């Protein structure tokens, strides 16, 4: 393929409209029945698909509107997982910290129901009026199920080490991706946060202090992605989104890609990468020199964490800088992350969100002639 499938792309999650946010609260409080909750989700997804098409995007998602968080539904629908306190914390530039939860394998893992196939099938129906639109499904990367918890990722009586854990996890991904492909899905994105966290010297030190080997974890997580997508046909675009954390404007890590770039870009069996580049925390573009010739990059120059609208000139300059290390024809543009990795969303408005996505389409047309 040689480049991302679209010149303007987005990571997947979108701000939930007010009615949907309220529906989540009322449903989980027992104040709203399931049928009404699902109807509101359905209506919200149809509307947001139409807005993506109107904005000029050739790729659409359901905004992750059926998920409380980008990985929560995967865990809720997988036998063996439960929620525990994470070993790490989100933070912002002022030093404010926020705790969060993590998956924990309390039992043997298995896929007992569809994880995202139902989302894809509904998305296809919502987008069917525009045949040239491509539906994209996002899934949390395998490392999500392991790294946040530190060394205590599973009941040691169930998984004494990571080998058996990742073997069972790989089977779950292979089964889900197989079902998605059978349903017609041709664009899958894995959301990878742990590898970015392993670029942060402070977090690497924290992992070491917890008895883990950061360099070995990088190799483990690359292998986990490859095993997950091992059975995907050649006509399926596999994007890997690398993120430094995105929760109510807070982040998890900082540090450029240099320490993992050569192994990661060459080693992961993906068609392209969606990379965070909206702040100096992401480092410079030099690591892009390691992206193989047959892979592309969606450069995440647009911030989903701030309402400030990036100028077209600044975005073009960013692409020109990236093109010093990788052919411009193998690049695309988009936000660095989703606009709402959780229902709570980021400190931007829906109007801000659509202006930013429209700006991505505008710049793509300016640079490549098409979004």
PDB file of C-alpha atoms in Angstrom, residues 3 27 36 39 48 108 123 205 233 249 256 277 325 341:
ATOM      1  CA  UNK A   3       0.975   5.039   2.502  1.00  0.00           C
ATOM      2  CA  UNK A  27     -28.153   3.790  32.430  1.00  0.00           C
ATOM      3  CA  UNK A  36     -33.789   3.288  25.433  1.00  0.00           C
ATOM      4  CA  UNK A  39     -31.727   3.624  20.869  1.00  0.00           C
ATOM      5  CA  UNK A  48     -21.992  11.435  13.915  1.00  0.00           C
ATOM      6  CA  UNK A 108      -8.483 -17.617  32.249  1.00  0.00           C
ATOM      7  CA  UNK A 123     -21.473   1.392  11.474  1.00  0.00           C
ATOM      8  CA  UNK A 205      12.567   3.542  35.749  1.00  0.00           C
ATOM      9  CA  UNK A 233      -5.699 -10.843   4.773  1.00  0.00           C
ATOM     10  CA  UNK A 249      -6.646  16.847  28.716  1.00  0.00           C
ATOM     11  CA  UNK A 256      10.382  10.924  21.546  1.00  0.00           C
ATOM     12  CA  UNK A 277       3.057  14.877  17.164  1.00  0.00           C
ATOM     13  CA  UNK A 325      12.830  11.883   7.064  1.00  0.00           C
ATOM     14  CA  UNK A 341     -10.964   8.286  24.884  1.00  0.00           C
TER      15      UNK A 341
END
